[in-house]
Amino acid sequence: MTRPRLLTVAAIAVAVMLPLVVKSDLTLTILVFSFLLAMLAVSFNLIFGFTGQLSMFHAAAYGIGAYATHIGMRDLGLAFWPAVGFAMALVTVLSAIIGTICFRFRLKAFYFAVVTLAFAEMARLVAANWHGVTNGTLGLTLTAKPSIGWPGHAIAIDNTLAWYYLSLTALAMTIVVCSRCVHSWMGRCFVAIRLNDALGDALGIDIFRYKLLSFCIANAIAAIAGALYAHFLGYVDPSFLSVDQSLAIVAMVLLGGKGRVAAPVVGAIFLTLLPHLIHFNAEVRAIIYGSILILVILLLPKGIVGTAAEWSRRRHA
Amino acid sequence: MLEVEHLTKRFGGLTAVADVSFAIAQGEIVAVFGPNGSGKTTLLSMIAGVLAPTAGMIRYRGTSLVGLPPNRVVALGIAKTFQNPQLFEELTVVEHLRIAGHLMLKRRLGWRRLLTLFGGATDGERTVDARADRVVALCRLDRARDTIAADLSYGQEKMLGVAMALMCEPELLLLDEPASGLGHGEVTELERVLRDLRDQGTTLCIIDHQVKFLGRLADRAISLQHGAKIADGPPQDVLSRPEVIAAYLGASHAADTAA
């Protein structure tokens, strides 16, 4: 077994055992949030870290996923998981449309970021103003809880411990899916697009198709993360789709490292835990939080995981 | 195999390629000569789908290539190397070749590529790896196999360009100045690789300045000047024509040679 894989397995083992030691509901709650945000960051890394496209639509996909799951249950009478499926399908269709527009016009780098940001803002404004469906800026209270199993033998996910294992499973599945994509012909196409798309094109790779594929897969996973996050929180409002949320995801990926599938998990956990570890007034806390973020990104350009890997390689070399 | 008819490319007021027609038969090595700015690279770029022609026709085995993007042209069997090596900076030689094996995998597996995501259809990747090994040996890149692109010598970079094109299993290989910037030894090596390729049945179309190198290698030569074709025939004939010499070395030199 390779070292990174060994570490991943060890991390999963620790995460599975953790609730045996940690009994604090607050700590578990924070961890559930970190796992779901980690899911968001890992999926974002697919389009950002591997395919090299700075999408600003990721938070929008996450927010739309949250809203659409609720709407699927409320207006279409679906159960929780089919409603999540509906949200994924909706986000995939929207991503295909937006991706087609952006990639057909060959928008790259900041142009792509700006146009996806415009679409994300459009989605946020719809969420903020379509009162009949979204209850506007007041947001919606979500009381539905998912359950696992089949009718008659379902386990309700209605306490923090159950949510802990559900979010951990969802995160693990996200890592497996992204890892399978990245370590395949598909991932090679993504990397080719990031490093030299003209060369990729000359080698027979349909740049448009693989950019779109990467964008759709990443956003579909974000939709699941949004559905779970909002239903754990019991609330969704338009801030789910905000630029702040998008930038937080970028920060998580940069902090963890973009070169590896699971590295953004470290960034997500770090950024979610950090505010809870700084025991100061809100203003001071914001300053410290921001400073740590800036310092880490400046000092560790490859992210926490990338730097640690390099350090360990040098020690063993 | 390839037919080019009345091909023209204008950039604003400049005519880079003017009404060029020629055909390439299977198994040939065709050289395209011409001084700088004579439209050689533009011509190859139009065949490869990088540039759209202003007018004219390009047909490959009866299929029109006009309007097809590069990835479709290469999928039909025409690969092109770049004049300035285009590489994936941070990847190793063998990783380049795996990426370049994209079409191979697609042809071999078709929809079964989806199975590889679940750990199935491993035969496809094995075929790609096996071809990568053969191409590495053919292109004399054995020692650089696991070197990252940024650390390669210029000659190796150029050879890697050829190697990647070969991973696309081309029937027709277009080479844009493969010998430019190479040392004497490297040119000899390249010549050997290209001959091996021809012996394996690949048709080659090479553009270059190096008249000696092309003269030794080519079965046929086409000479361009100011975007127009001025000669087409056996290399020694074409190279001794006064108008070709004039195009290369100036009119006075042509007069001296004729005298």
Coordinates of C-alpha atoms in Angstrom, one line a residue:
Chain A
M1 CA 0.0 0.0 0.0
T2 CA 1.4 3.4 -0.9
R3 CA 2.0 6.0 1.8
P4 CA -0.8 8.4 0.8
R5 CA -3.3 5.5 0.7
L6 CA -2.1 4.3 4.1
L7 CA -2.6 7.7 5.5
T8 CA -6.1 8.0 4.0
V9 CA -7.1 4.6 5.5
A10 CA -5.7 5.7 8.9
A11 CA -7.6 9.0 8.7
I12 CA -10.8 7.1 8.0
A13 CA -10.2 4.7 10.8
V14 CA -9.6 7.6 13.2
A15 CA -12.8 9.4 12.0
V16 CA -14.9 6.2 12.4
M17 CA -13.6 5.6 16.0
L18 CA -13.7 9.3 17.0
P19 CA -17.3 9.3 18.5
L20 CA -16.2 6.6 20.9
V21 CA -13.9 9.1 22.5
V22 CA -15.5 12.5 21.7
K23 CA -18.8 12.7 23.4
S24 CA -19.3 16.4 23.0
D25 CA -22.3 17.2 20.8
L26 CA -20.8 20.5 19.8
T27 CA -17.6 18.9 18.6
L28 CA -19.5 16.3 16.6
T29 CA -21.7 19.1 15.1
I30 CA -18.6 21.0 14.0
L31 CA -17.2 17.9 12.5
V32 CA -20.4 17.2 10.6
F33 CA -20.2 20.7 9.1
S34 CA -16.5 20.2 8.3
F35 CA -17.2 16.8 6.5
L36 CA -20.0 18.3 4.4
L37 CA -17.9 21.4 3.5
A38 CA -15.0 19.0 2.8
M39 CA -17.3 17.2 0.3
L40 CA -17.9 20.5 -1.3
A41 CA -14.2 21.3 -1.4
V42 CA -13.2 17.9 -2.8
S43 CA -15.7 18.1 -5.6
F44 CA -14.6 21.7 -6.4
N45 CA -11.0 20.5 -6.7
L46 CA -12.1 18.3 -9.6
I47 CA -12.9 21.4 -11.8
F48 CA -10.4 23.8 -10.1
G49 CA -7.4 21.7 -9.1
F50 CA -7.4 19.1 -11.8
T51 CA -9.1 20.7 -14.8
G52 CA -7.8 24.1 -13.9
Q53 CA -11.0 26.1 -14.3
L54 CA -11.8 28.6 -11.6
S55 CA -15.5 28.1 -11.3
M56 CA -17.4 30.5 -9.2
F57 CA -20.6 28.5 -9.6
H58 CA -19.8 25.9 -7.0
A59 CA -21.5 27.6 -4.1
A60 CA -24.5 28.2 -6.4
A61 CA -24.7 24.5 -7.2
Y62 CA -24.5 23.8 -3.5
G63 CA -27.3 26.2 -2.7
I64 CA -29.5 25.1 -5.6
G65 CA -29.0 21.6 -4.4
A66 CA -30.3 22.6 -0.9
Y67 CA -33.3 24.4 -2.2
A68 CA -34.2 21.9 -4.9
T69 CA -34.1 19.0 -2.4
H70 CA -36.6 20.8 -0.2
I71 CA -38.8 21.8 -3.2
G72 CA -38.7 18.2 -4.5
M73 CA -40.1 17.0 -1.1
R74 CA -42.5 19.9 -0.6
D75 CA -43.9 20.4 -4.1
L76 CA -43.3 17.1 -5.8
G77 CA -44.0 14.8 -2.9
L78 CA -40.7 13.0 -3.2
A79 CA -39.0 11.3 -0.3
F80 CA -35.6 12.7 0.9
W81 CA -33.2 10.7 -1.3
P82 CA -35.2 10.9 -4.5
A83 CA -35.4 14.6 -3.8
V84 CA -31.6 14.7 -3.6
G85 CA -31.6 12.8 -6.9
F86 CA -33.9 15.5 -8.4
A87 CA -31.6 18.2 -7.1
M88 CA -28.6 16.5 -8.6
A89 CA -30.4 16.2 -12.0
L90 CA -31.5 19.8 -11.9
V91 CA -28.0 21.1 -11.1
T92 CA -26.5 18.8 -13.8
V93 CA -28.8 20.3 -16.4
L94 CA -28.1 23.8 -15.3
S95 CA -24.4 23.1 -15.3
A96 CA -24.6 21.6 -18.7
I97 CA -26.3 24.8 -20.0
I98 CA -23.9 27.2 -18.2
G99 CA -20.9 25.1 -19.1
T100 CA -21.9 24.9 -22.7
I101 CA -22.2 28.7 -22.9
C102 CA -18.8 29.3 -21.2
F103 CA -16.8 26.5 -22.9
R104 CA -18.2 27.1 -26.4
F105 CA -17.1 30.7 -26.1
R106 CA -13.7 29.3 -24.8
L107 CA -13.8 31.4 -21.7
K108 CA -10.6 30.8 -19.7
A109 CA -9.2 31.9 -16.4
F110 CA -10.7 35.1 -15.1
Y111 CA -13.2 35.4 -17.9
F112 CA -14.6 32.0 -16.9
A113 CA -14.6 33.0 -13.2
V114 CA -16.4 36.2 -13.9
V115 CA -19.1 34.6 -16.2
T116 CA -19.7 31.8 -13.7
L117 CA -19.9 34.3 -11.0
A118 CA -22.5 36.2 -12.9
F119 CA -24.6 33.0 -13.3
A120 CA -24.1 32.3 -9.5
E121 CA -25.3 35.8 -8.7
M122 CA -28.3 35.3 -11.0
A123 CA -29.2 32.2 -9.1
R124 CA -28.7 33.9 -5.7
L125 CA -31.0 36.8 -6.8
V126 CA -33.6 34.3 -7.9
A127 CA -33.4 32.6 -4.5
A128 CA -33.7 35.9 -2.8
N129 CA -36.7 37.2 -4.8
W130 CA -38.8 34.2 -5.6
H131 CA -40.8 34.6 -2.4
G132 CA -43.5 32.1 -3.2
V133 CA -41.0 29.2 -3.6
T134 CA -37.9 30.2 -1.6
N135 CA -39.4 32.6 1.0
G136 CA -36.9 35.2 -0.1
T137 CA -34.1 36.4 2.1
L138 CA -35.8 35.0 5.2
G139 CA -35.0 31.5 4.0
L140 CA -36.7 28.3 4.6
T141 CA -36.8 26.1 7.8
L142 CA -36.2 22.5 6.8
T143 CA -37.7 20.0 9.1
A144 CA -37.3 16.9 7.0
K145 CA -34.6 14.4 8.1
P146 CA -33.2 11.7 5.9
S147 CA -33.3 8.1 6.8
I148 CA -31.2 5.2 5.7
G149 CA -32.4 1.7 4.8
W150 CA -35.6 0.6 3.2
P151 CA -39.3 1.1 4.3
G152 CA -39.9 -0.8 7.5
H153 CA -36.2 -1.0 8.3
A154 CA -35.2 2.6 8.1
I155 CA -32.8 4.3 10.5
A156 CA -33.8 7.9 10.9
I157 CA -30.9 10.3 10.8
D158 CA -32.2 12.5 13.6
N159 CA -29.3 12.9 16.0
T160 CA -25.8 14.3 15.7
L161 CA -24.1 10.9 15.9
A162 CA -26.2 9.5 13.0
W163 CA -25.4 12.7 11.0
Y164 CA -21.8 12.2 11.9
Y165 CA -21.7 8.8 10.2
L166 CA -23.9 9.9 7.3
S167 CA -21.7 12.9 6.5
L168 CA -18.5 10.8 6.9
T169 CA -19.9 8.2 4.5
A170 CA -20.9 10.9 2.0
L171 CA -17.4 12.4 2.2
A172 CA -15.7 9.0 1.8
M173 CA -17.9 8.3 -1.2
T174 CA -17.1 11.6 -2.7
I175 CA -13.4 10.9 -2.3
V176 CA -13.8 7.5 -3.9
V177 CA -15.8 8.9 -6.9
C178 CA -13.4 11.8 -7.5
S179 CA -10.4 9.5 -7.1
R180 CA -11.7 7.0 -9.6
C181 CA -12.3 9.9 -12.1
V182 CA -8.9 11.5 -11.5
H183 CA -6.9 8.3 -11.7
S184 CA -8.4 7.2 -15.1
W185 CA -8.4 8.3 -18.7
M186 CA -10.9 11.0 -17.6
G187 CA -8.5 12.5 -15.1
R188 CA -5.7 12.4 -17.7
C189 CA -7.9 14.5 -20.0
F190 CA -8.6 16.9 -17.1
V191 CA -4.9 17.3 -16.4
A192 CA -4.1 17.8 -20.1
I193 CA -6.7 20.6 -20.3
R194 CA -5.2 22.3 -17.3
L195 CA -1.6 22.0 -18.4
N196 CA -1.9 22.6 -22.2
D197 CA -5.3 22.5 -23.8
A198 CA -3.9 23.1 -27.4
L199 CA -1.7 20.1 -27.0
G200 CA -4.6 18.1 -25.6
D201 CA -6.7 19.0 -28.6
A202 CA -3.9 18.0 -31.0
L203 CA -3.8 14.6 -29.2
G204 CA -7.4 13.9 -29.8
I205 CA -9.0 15.1 -26.6
D206 CA -12.3 16.9 -27.0
I207 CA -11.5 19.8 -24.7
F208 CA -15.1 21.1 -24.6
R209 CA -16.6 17.7 -23.7
Y210 CA -14.1 17.0 -20.8
K211 CA -14.4 20.5 -19.4
L212 CA -18.1 20.1 -19.4
L213 CA -17.9 16.7 -17.8
S214 CA -15.7 17.9 -15.1
F215 CA -17.9 20.9 -14.4
C216 CA -21.1 18.8 -14.3
I217 CA -19.6 16.1 -12.0
A218 CA -18.2 18.6 -9.6
N219 CA -21.5 20.6 -9.4
A220 CA -23.6 17.5 -9.0
I221 CA -21.6 16.4 -6.0
A222 CA -21.9 20.0 -4.6
A223 CA -25.7 19.6 -4.9
I224 CA -25.6 16.6 -2.6
A225 CA -23.4 18.4 -0.1
G226 CA -25.8 21.4 -0.1
A227 CA -28.9 19.1 0.4
L228 CA -27.2 17.4 3.4
Y229 CA -25.8 20.6 4.9
A230 CA -29.1 22.5 4.8
H231 CA -31.0 19.6 6.2
F232 CA -28.5 19.1 9.0
L233 CA -28.7 22.8 9.8
G234 CA -32.4 22.8 9.4
Y235 CA -32.3 26.0 7.3
V236 CA -31.4 27.3 3.9
D237 CA -31.2 30.9 2.7
P238 CA -29.7 32.7 -0.3
S239 CA -26.4 33.2 1.5
F240 CA -25.7 29.5 0.6
L241 CA -25.2 30.8 -3.0
S242 CA -23.1 33.8 -2.1
V243 CA -19.7 34.8 -3.4
D244 CA -18.4 34.5 0.2
Q245 CA -19.3 30.8 0.1
S246 CA -17.5 30.4 -3.2
L247 CA -14.4 32.1 -1.9
A248 CA -14.5 30.0 1.2
I249 CA -14.4 26.8 -1.0
V250 CA -11.5 28.2 -3.0
A251 CA -9.7 28.9 0.3
M252 CA -10.3 25.4 1.6
V253 CA -8.8 23.9 -1.6
L254 CA -5.8 26.2 -1.6
L255 CA -5.2 25.5 2.1
G256 CA -5.4 21.8 1.8
G257 CA -3.6 21.6 -1.6
K258 CA -5.0 21.1 -5.1
G259 CA -2.7 18.4 -6.3
R260 CA -4.4 15.5 -4.4
V261 CA -8.0 14.3 -4.4
A262 CA -8.4 14.2 -0.6
A263 CA -6.1 17.2 0.3
P264 CA -9.0 19.8 0.4
V265 CA -10.5 17.8 3.3
V266 CA -7.7 19.1 5.5
G267 CA -8.4 22.7 4.4
A268 CA -12.1 22.3 5.0
I269 CA -11.6 20.9 8.5
F270 CA -9.0 23.5 9.3
L271 CA -11.1 26.4 8.2
T272 CA -14.3 25.1 9.9
L273 CA -12.5 24.4 13.2
L274 CA -10.4 27.5 13.3
P275 CA -13.0 30.0 14.3
H276 CA -14.1 27.7 17.2
L277 CA -10.5 27.4 18.4
I278 CA -9.9 31.2 18.6
H279 CA -11.4 32.4 21.9
F280 CA -11.6 36.1 21.4
N281 CA -14.2 38.7 20.5
A282 CA -15.8 38.3 17.1
E283 CA -13.8 41.2 15.6
V284 CA -10.4 40.0 16.9
R285 CA -11.3 36.5 15.8
A286 CA -12.1 37.6 12.3
I287 CA -8.7 39.3 12.1
I288 CA -6.8 36.3 13.4
Y289 CA -8.7 34.0 11.2
G290 CA -7.9 36.1 8.1
S291 CA -4.3 36.5 9.1
I292 CA -3.8 32.8 9.5
L293 CA -5.4 32.1 6.2
I294 CA -3.2 34.6 4.4
L295 CA -0.1 33.4 6.1
V296 CA -0.8 29.7 5.3
I297 CA -1.5 30.5 1.7
L298 CA 1.6 32.7 1.4
L299 CA 4.0 30.3 3.2
L300 CA 2.6 27.0 1.9
P301 CA 1.8 27.5 -1.8
K302 CA 1.2 23.8 -2.3
G303 CA -1.2 23.7 0.6
I304 CA -0.9 21.9 4.0
V305 CA -1.0 18.4 2.5
G306 CA 1.3 19.2 -0.5
T307 CA 3.9 20.8 1.7
A308 CA 3.7 17.9 4.3
A309 CA 4.1 15.4 1.5
E310 CA 7.1 17.2 0.0
W311 CA 8.7 17.4 3.5
S312 CA 8.2 13.8 4.2
R313 CA 9.6 12.8 0.8
R314 CA 12.7 14.9 1.4
R315 CA 13.2 13.3 4.8
H316 CA 12.9 9.8 3.3
A317 CA 15.0 10.5 0.2
Chain B
M1 CA -4.6 9.4 -49.3
L2 CA -4.6 13.2 -48.7
E3 CA -5.7 15.7 -51.3
V4 CA -5.3 19.4 -51.0
E5 CA -7.0 21.5 -53.7
H6 CA -6.7 25.2 -54.3
L7 CA -6.0 25.8 -50.6
T8 CA -5.7 29.5 -49.7
K9 CA -5.3 31.3 -46.4
R10 CA -5.4 35.0 -46.0
F11 CA -4.7 36.9 -42.8
G12 CA -6.2 40.3 -43.5
G13 CA -4.2 41.7 -46.5
L14 CA -1.5 39.0 -46.2
T15 CA -1.9 35.8 -48.3
A16 CA 0.0 33.2 -46.4
V17 CA -1.0 30.3 -48.6
A18 CA -2.1 30.9 -52.2
D19 CA -4.0 28.4 -54.2
V20 CA -1.8 25.3 -53.3
S21 CA -2.8 21.9 -54.6
F22 CA -1.1 18.6 -54.1
A23 CA -1.7 15.0 -53.1
I24 CA 0.1 12.6 -50.8
A25 CA 0.0 8.9 -51.5
Q26 CA 0.2 6.2 -48.8
G27 CA 3.7 5.3 -47.7
E28 CA 5.4 8.4 -49.1
I29 CA 7.7 10.7 -47.3
V30 CA 6.9 14.2 -48.7
A31 CA 9.0 17.2 -47.8
V32 CA 7.8 20.7 -48.0
F33 CA 10.5 23.3 -48.4
G34 CA 10.5 27.0 -48.4
P35 CA 12.2 29.9 -46.8
N36 CA 10.8 31.6 -43.6
G37 CA 7.4 33.0 -44.2
S38 CA 6.6 30.9 -47.2
G39 CA 3.5 29.5 -45.6
K40 CA 4.7 26.0 -44.7
T41 CA 3.5 26.1 -41.1
T42 CA 0.2 27.7 -42.1
L43 CA -0.3 24.9 -44.6
L44 CA 0.2 22.1 -42.0
S45 CA -1.9 24.0 -39.5
M46 CA -4.8 24.0 -42.0
I47 CA -4.5 20.3 -42.6
A48 CA -4.4 19.6 -38.8
G49 CA -7.5 21.7 -38.2
V50 CA -5.7 24.4 -36.1
L51 CA -6.4 27.1 -38.7
A52 CA -9.5 27.3 -41.0
P53 CA -8.7 27.8 -44.7
T54 CA -10.0 30.9 -46.4
A55 CA -10.8 28.8 -49.5
G56 CA -10.0 25.4 -50.9
M57 CA -10.5 21.8 -50.0
I58 CA -8.7 19.3 -47.9
R59 CA -9.8 15.7 -48.3
Y60 CA -8.5 12.7 -46.4
R61 CA -9.6 9.3 -47.7
G62 CA -12.6 11.0 -49.2
T63 CA -13.6 12.9 -46.0
S64 CA -13.4 16.7 -46.0
L65 CA -11.3 18.0 -43.2
V66 CA -12.3 21.6 -43.6
G67 CA -14.0 22.9 -40.4
L68 CA -13.0 19.9 -38.2
P69 CA -11.3 20.8 -35.0
P70 CA -7.8 19.3 -34.3
N71 CA -9.1 16.5 -32.0
R72 CA -11.4 15.2 -34.8
V73 CA -8.6 15.4 -37.5
V74 CA -6.2 13.4 -35.3
A75 CA -9.0 10.9 -34.6
L76 CA -9.2 10.3 -38.3
G77 CA -5.5 9.4 -38.4
I78 CA -3.6 12.6 -39.0
A79 CA -1.3 13.6 -36.2
K80 CA 0.9 16.7 -36.2
T81 CA 3.9 17.7 -34.2
F82 CA 4.6 21.3 -33.1
Q83 CA 7.4 23.5 -34.3
N84 CA 8.1 24.7 -30.7
P85 CA 7.7 21.6 -28.5
Q86 CA 4.3 21.7 -26.7
L87 CA 4.5 19.8 -23.5
F88 CA 2.8 19.3 -20.2
E89 CA 5.6 20.9 -18.1
E90 CA 5.2 19.1 -14.8
L91 CA 4.6 15.5 -16.2
T92 CA 7.1 12.8 -17.0
V93 CA 7.7 11.4 -20.4
V94 CA 5.7 8.3 -19.8
E95 CA 2.8 10.4 -18.4
H96 CA 2.8 12.4 -21.6
L97 CA 2.5 9.2 -23.6
R98 CA -0.4 7.9 -21.4
I99 CA -2.3 11.1 -22.1
A100 CA -1.5 10.8 -25.8
G101 CA -2.9 7.2 -25.6
H102 CA -6.4 8.8 -25.3
L103 CA -7.5 7.9 -28.8
M104 CA -6.0 4.4 -28.6
L105 CA -8.0 3.7 -25.5
K106 CA -11.1 5.2 -27.0
R107 CA -10.7 3.1 -30.2
R108 CA -10.0 -0.1 -28.3
L109 CA -12.6 0.2 -25.5
G110 CA -15.4 2.4 -26.8
W111 CA -18.1 2.6 -24.2
R112 CA -16.3 0.0 -22.1
R113 CA -14.1 2.9 -21.0
L114 CA -16.8 3.5 -18.4
L115 CA -16.0 0.1 -16.9
T116 CA -12.5 1.2 -16.2
L117 CA -13.9 3.7 -13.6
F118 CA -15.1 0.7 -11.7
G119 CA -11.9 -1.2 -12.0
G120 CA -12.9 -3.2 -15.1
A121 CA -11.6 -3.4 -18.7
T122 CA -8.0 -3.2 -17.6
D123 CA -6.9 -4.6 -21.0
G124 CA -7.2 -1.1 -22.5
E125 CA -4.7 0.5 -20.2
R126 CA -2.3 -2.4 -20.6
T127 CA -2.4 -1.9 -24.4
V128 CA -1.7 1.8 -24.0
D129 CA 1.2 1.0 -21.7
A130 CA 2.6 -1.6 -24.0
R131 CA 2.5 0.9 -26.9
A132 CA 4.1 3.6 -24.8
D133 CA 7.0 1.2 -24.1
R134 CA 7.4 0.5 -27.8
V135 CA 7.2 4.2 -28.7
V136 CA 9.8 5.1 -26.0
A137 CA 12.2 2.5 -27.5
L138 CA 11.5 3.7 -31.0
C139 CA 12.1 7.3 -30.2
R140 CA 15.2 6.6 -28.1
L141 CA 13.7 8.1 -25.0
D142 CA 14.4 5.0 -22.7
R143 CA 16.7 6.9 -20.3
A144 CA 14.3 9.9 -20.1
R145 CA 11.2 7.8 -19.4
D146 CA 10.6 9.1 -15.9
T147 CA 12.1 12.5 -16.4
I148 CA 9.7 15.5 -16.1
A149 CA 9.3 17.6 -19.3
A150 CA 10.8 20.7 -17.7
D151 CA 14.1 18.8 -17.3
L152 CA 14.4 17.4 -20.8
S153 CA 17.0 18.6 -23.4
Y154 CA 15.6 20.4 -26.4
G155 CA 16.3 17.4 -28.6
Q156 CA 14.4 15.2 -26.2
E157 CA 11.5 17.6 -26.1
K158 CA 11.2 17.5 -29.9
M159 CA 11.4 13.7 -29.8
L160 CA 8.7 13.6 -27.1
G161 CA 6.5 15.6 -29.5
V162 CA 7.0 12.9 -32.2
A163 CA 6.5 10.1 -29.5
M164 CA 3.1 11.7 -28.5
A165 CA 2.0 11.9 -32.1
L166 CA 2.9 8.3 -32.5
M167 CA 0.7 7.3 -29.5
C168 CA -2.2 8.6 -31.6
E169 CA -1.5 5.8 -34.1
P170 CA -1.4 8.1 -37.1
E171 CA -1.5 6.9 -40.7
L172 CA -0.2 10.3 -41.8
L173 CA 2.2 12.1 -39.6
L174 CA 2.8 15.8 -40.2
L175 CA 6.1 17.1 -38.8
D176 CA 6.6 20.9 -38.4
E177 CA 10.4 21.5 -38.5
P178 CA 11.4 18.4 -36.5
A179 CA 15.1 19.0 -37.1
S180 CA 15.3 22.8 -36.3
G181 CA 17.4 23.6 -33.3
L182 CA 18.8 20.0 -33.1
G183 CA 22.5 19.1 -33.0
H184 CA 24.1 17.0 -35.7
G185 CA 23.9 13.8 -33.7
E186 CA 20.3 14.4 -32.9
V187 CA 19.4 15.0 -36.5
T188 CA 20.9 11.7 -37.5
E189 CA 18.9 10.0 -34.7
L190 CA 15.7 11.7 -35.8
E191 CA 16.4 10.6 -39.4
R192 CA 16.7 7.0 -38.2
V193 CA 13.4 7.2 -36.2
L194 CA 11.6 8.6 -39.3
R195 CA 12.9 5.9 -41.5
D196 CA 11.8 3.3 -39.0
L197 CA 8.4 4.8 -39.1
R198 CA 8.2 4.8 -42.8
D199 CA 9.2 1.1 -42.8
Q200 CA 6.3 0.5 -40.4
G201 CA 3.9 2.0 -43.0
T202 CA 3.4 5.5 -41.7
T203 CA 3.1 8.2 -44.3
L204 CA 5.1 11.3 -43.5
C205 CA 4.8 14.9 -44.5
I206 CA 7.8 17.0 -43.2
I207 CA 8.4 20.7 -43.4
D208 CA 11.9 22.0 -42.6
H209 CA 14.6 24.4 -43.6
Q210 CA 17.3 21.7 -43.5
V211 CA 17.6 21.0 -47.1
K212 CA 20.3 18.2 -46.7
F213 CA 18.3 16.4 -44.1
L214 CA 15.1 16.5 -46.2
G215 CA 16.9 15.7 -49.4
R216 CA 18.2 12.4 -47.9
L217 CA 14.9 11.4 -46.4
A218 CA 12.1 12.4 -48.8
D219 CA 10.7 10.6 -51.7
R220 CA 9.2 13.7 -53.0
A221 CA 9.6 17.4 -52.4
I222 CA 7.2 20.4 -52.7
S223 CA 8.7 23.9 -52.7
L224 CA 6.7 26.9 -51.5
Q225 CA 7.5 30.6 -52.0
H226 CA 5.3 33.5 -50.8
G227 CA 2.6 30.9 -50.1
A228 CA 2.5 29.5 -53.7
K229 CA 3.8 26.1 -54.9
I230 CA 6.7 26.6 -57.2
A231 CA 7.9 23.0 -57.6
D232 CA 6.8 19.5 -57.0
G233 CA 8.8 16.3 -57.8
P234 CA 11.8 14.2 -56.7
P235 CA 13.9 16.1 -54.1
Q236 CA 17.1 16.3 -56.2
D237 CA 15.2 17.7 -59.2
V238 CA 13.3 20.2 -57.1
L239 CA 16.4 21.3 -55.2
S240 CA 18.3 22.0 -58.4
R241 CA 15.7 24.1 -60.1
P242 CA 16.8 27.7 -60.5
E243 CA 13.5 29.1 -59.1
V244 CA 13.9 27.1 -55.9
I245 CA 17.5 28.1 -55.4
A246 CA 16.5 31.7 -56.1
A247 CA 13.7 31.5 -53.5
Y248 CA 16.2 30.2 -50.9
L249 CA 19.4 32.0 -51.6
G250 CA 18.4 35.0 -53.8
A251 CA 18.4 35.5 -57.5
S252 CA 22.1 36.2 -58.0
H253 CA 23.1 32.8 -56.5
A254 CA 20.6 31.1 -58.9
A255 CA 22.3 32.9 -61.8
D256 CA 25.7 31.7 -60.6
T257 CA 24.5 28.1 -60.3
A258 CA 22.9 28.2 -63.8
A259 CA 26.1 29.6 -65.3

